[in-house]
Amino acid sequence: MALLKYIKRLKYIDYMIKRKATGNPEHFANKNGLSKRAMTDVLNEMKELGFPIKYDRGRNTYYYDEAGEMVKNLFIKDGQVLSKEQIAKIGKDENLCFSEITVFELCENV
């Protein structure tokens, strides 16, 4: 159950950051039932996972400095990832590489 609680917390944090409604770090931690240090740890983990989280001191809120979405599912069913044939229709499949953060990304050597 701890994993489910953690995922729900991440979804709520993501929701708050998207709306730029977090408040300062201490207020954001209180909204999530965490200490300021625990909240900092969660935000650092999210950054390690690729979330482009920044803090605006003028508005006292966290925000994303790039557009994007949090992955909705932890389990991807067969057929949800593009096949090589589908990729070939888009362009050269050797231009796409697997990534720890996204399913596909352009290879650096392209």
Coordinates of C-alpha atoms in Angstrom, one line a residue:
M1 CA 0.0 0.0 0.0
A2 CA 2.9 2.4 0.6
L3 CA 3.6 2.5 -3.2
L4 CA 0.0 3.4 -4.0
K5 CA 0.1 6.2 -1.4
Y6 CA 3.4 7.5 -2.9
I7 CA 2.0 7.4 -6.5
K8 CA -1.1 9.3 -5.3
R9 CA 1.1 11.9 -3.6
L10 CA 3.1 12.3 -6.8
K11 CA -0.1 12.8 -8.8
Y12 CA -1.2 15.5 -6.4
I13 CA 2.2 17.2 -6.4
D14 CA 2.1 17.1 -10.2
Y15 CA -1.4 18.6 -10.2
M16 CA -0.3 21.4 -7.9
I17 CA 2.8 22.2 -9.9
K18 CA 0.9 22.3 -13.2
R19 CA -1.4 24.9 -11.7
K20 CA 1.5 26.9 -10.1
A21 CA -0.4 26.7 -6.9
T22 CA 2.1 25.2 -4.5
G23 CA 3.0 28.2 -2.4
N24 CA 6.4 28.3 -0.8
P25 CA 8.3 25.1 0.1
E26 CA 7.0 25.0 3.7
H27 CA 3.4 25.6 2.7
F28 CA 3.7 23.0 -0.1
A29 CA 5.1 20.5 2.4
N30 CA 2.2 21.1 4.8
K31 CA -0.4 20.7 1.9
N32 CA 1.1 17.2 1.4
G33 CA 1.4 16.2 5.1
L34 CA 5.2 16.2 4.8
S35 CA 8.1 18.0 6.5
K36 CA 9.9 20.6 4.5
R37 CA 12.9 18.2 4.2
A38 CA 10.7 15.3 3.1
M39 CA 9.1 17.5 0.5
T40 CA 12.5 18.5 -0.8
D41 CA 13.5 14.9 -1.1
V42 CA 10.3 14.1 -3.1
L43 CA 10.9 17.0 -5.4
N44 CA 14.6 16.0 -5.9
E45 CA 13.4 12.4 -6.8
M46 CA 11.0 13.8 -9.3
K47 CA 13.8 15.9 -10.9
E48 CA 15.9 12.7 -11.1
L49 CA 13.0 11.1 -13.0
G50 CA 13.0 13.9 -15.5
F51 CA 10.4 16.3 -14.2
P52 CA 11.6 19.9 -15.2
I53 CA 10.7 21.4 -11.8
K54 CA 11.8 25.0 -11.1
Y55 CA 10.9 27.5 -8.3
D56 CA 9.7 31.0 -8.9
R57 CA 10.7 33.2 -5.9
G58 CA 8.7 36.1 -7.1
R59 CA 5.4 34.1 -7.2
N60 CA 6.4 31.7 -4.4
T61 CA 5.5 28.6 -6.4
Y62 CA 7.0 25.6 -8.2
Y63 CA 6.4 25.2 -11.9
Y64 CA 7.4 23.1 -14.9
D65 CA 9.8 25.0 -17.3
E66 CA 8.8 22.6 -20.1
A67 CA 5.5 21.3 -21.4
G68 CA 4.8 17.6 -20.7
E69 CA 2.8 15.0 -18.9
M70 CA 3.4 12.6 -16.1
V71 CA 3.2 9.0 -17.2
K72 CA -0.4 7.8 -16.5
N73 CA 0.3 4.1 -16.3
L74 CA 3.1 2.1 -14.8
F75 CA 2.2 -0.9 -16.9
I76 CA 2.1 -0.7 -20.7
K77 CA 0.2 -3.3 -22.5
D78 CA 1.4 -4.9 -25.7
G79 CA 0.5 -2.7 -28.6
Q80 CA 0.7 0.6 -26.6
V81 CA 4.4 1.0 -27.7
L82 CA 5.1 1.6 -31.4
S83 CA 6.3 -1.4 -33.4
K84 CA 9.3 -1.1 -35.7
E85 CA 7.0 -1.0 -38.7
Q86 CA 5.0 1.9 -37.2
I87 CA 8.3 3.7 -36.4
A88 CA 9.5 3.1 -40.0
K89 CA 6.4 5.0 -41.3
I90 CA 7.4 8.0 -39.1
G91 CA 11.0 8.0 -40.3
K92 CA 14.2 6.1 -39.9
D93 CA 13.9 3.9 -36.8
E94 CA 17.6 4.0 -36.2
N95 CA 17.1 7.7 -35.3
L96 CA 15.1 6.7 -32.3
C97 CA 16.7 5.3 -29.1
F98 CA 15.2 4.0 -25.8
S99 CA 15.4 6.3 -22.9
E100 CA 15.1 5.9 -19.1
I101 CA 12.7 8.8 -19.1
T102 CA 10.7 8.4 -22.3
V103 CA 9.9 5.4 -24.5
F104 CA 11.7 6.9 -27.5
E105 CA 13.9 9.8 -28.1
L106 CA 16.1 10.9 -30.9
C107 CA 19.6 9.4 -30.7
E108 CA 22.4 11.8 -29.9
N109 CA 24.4 10.8 -33.0
V110 CA 21.7 12.0 -35.4

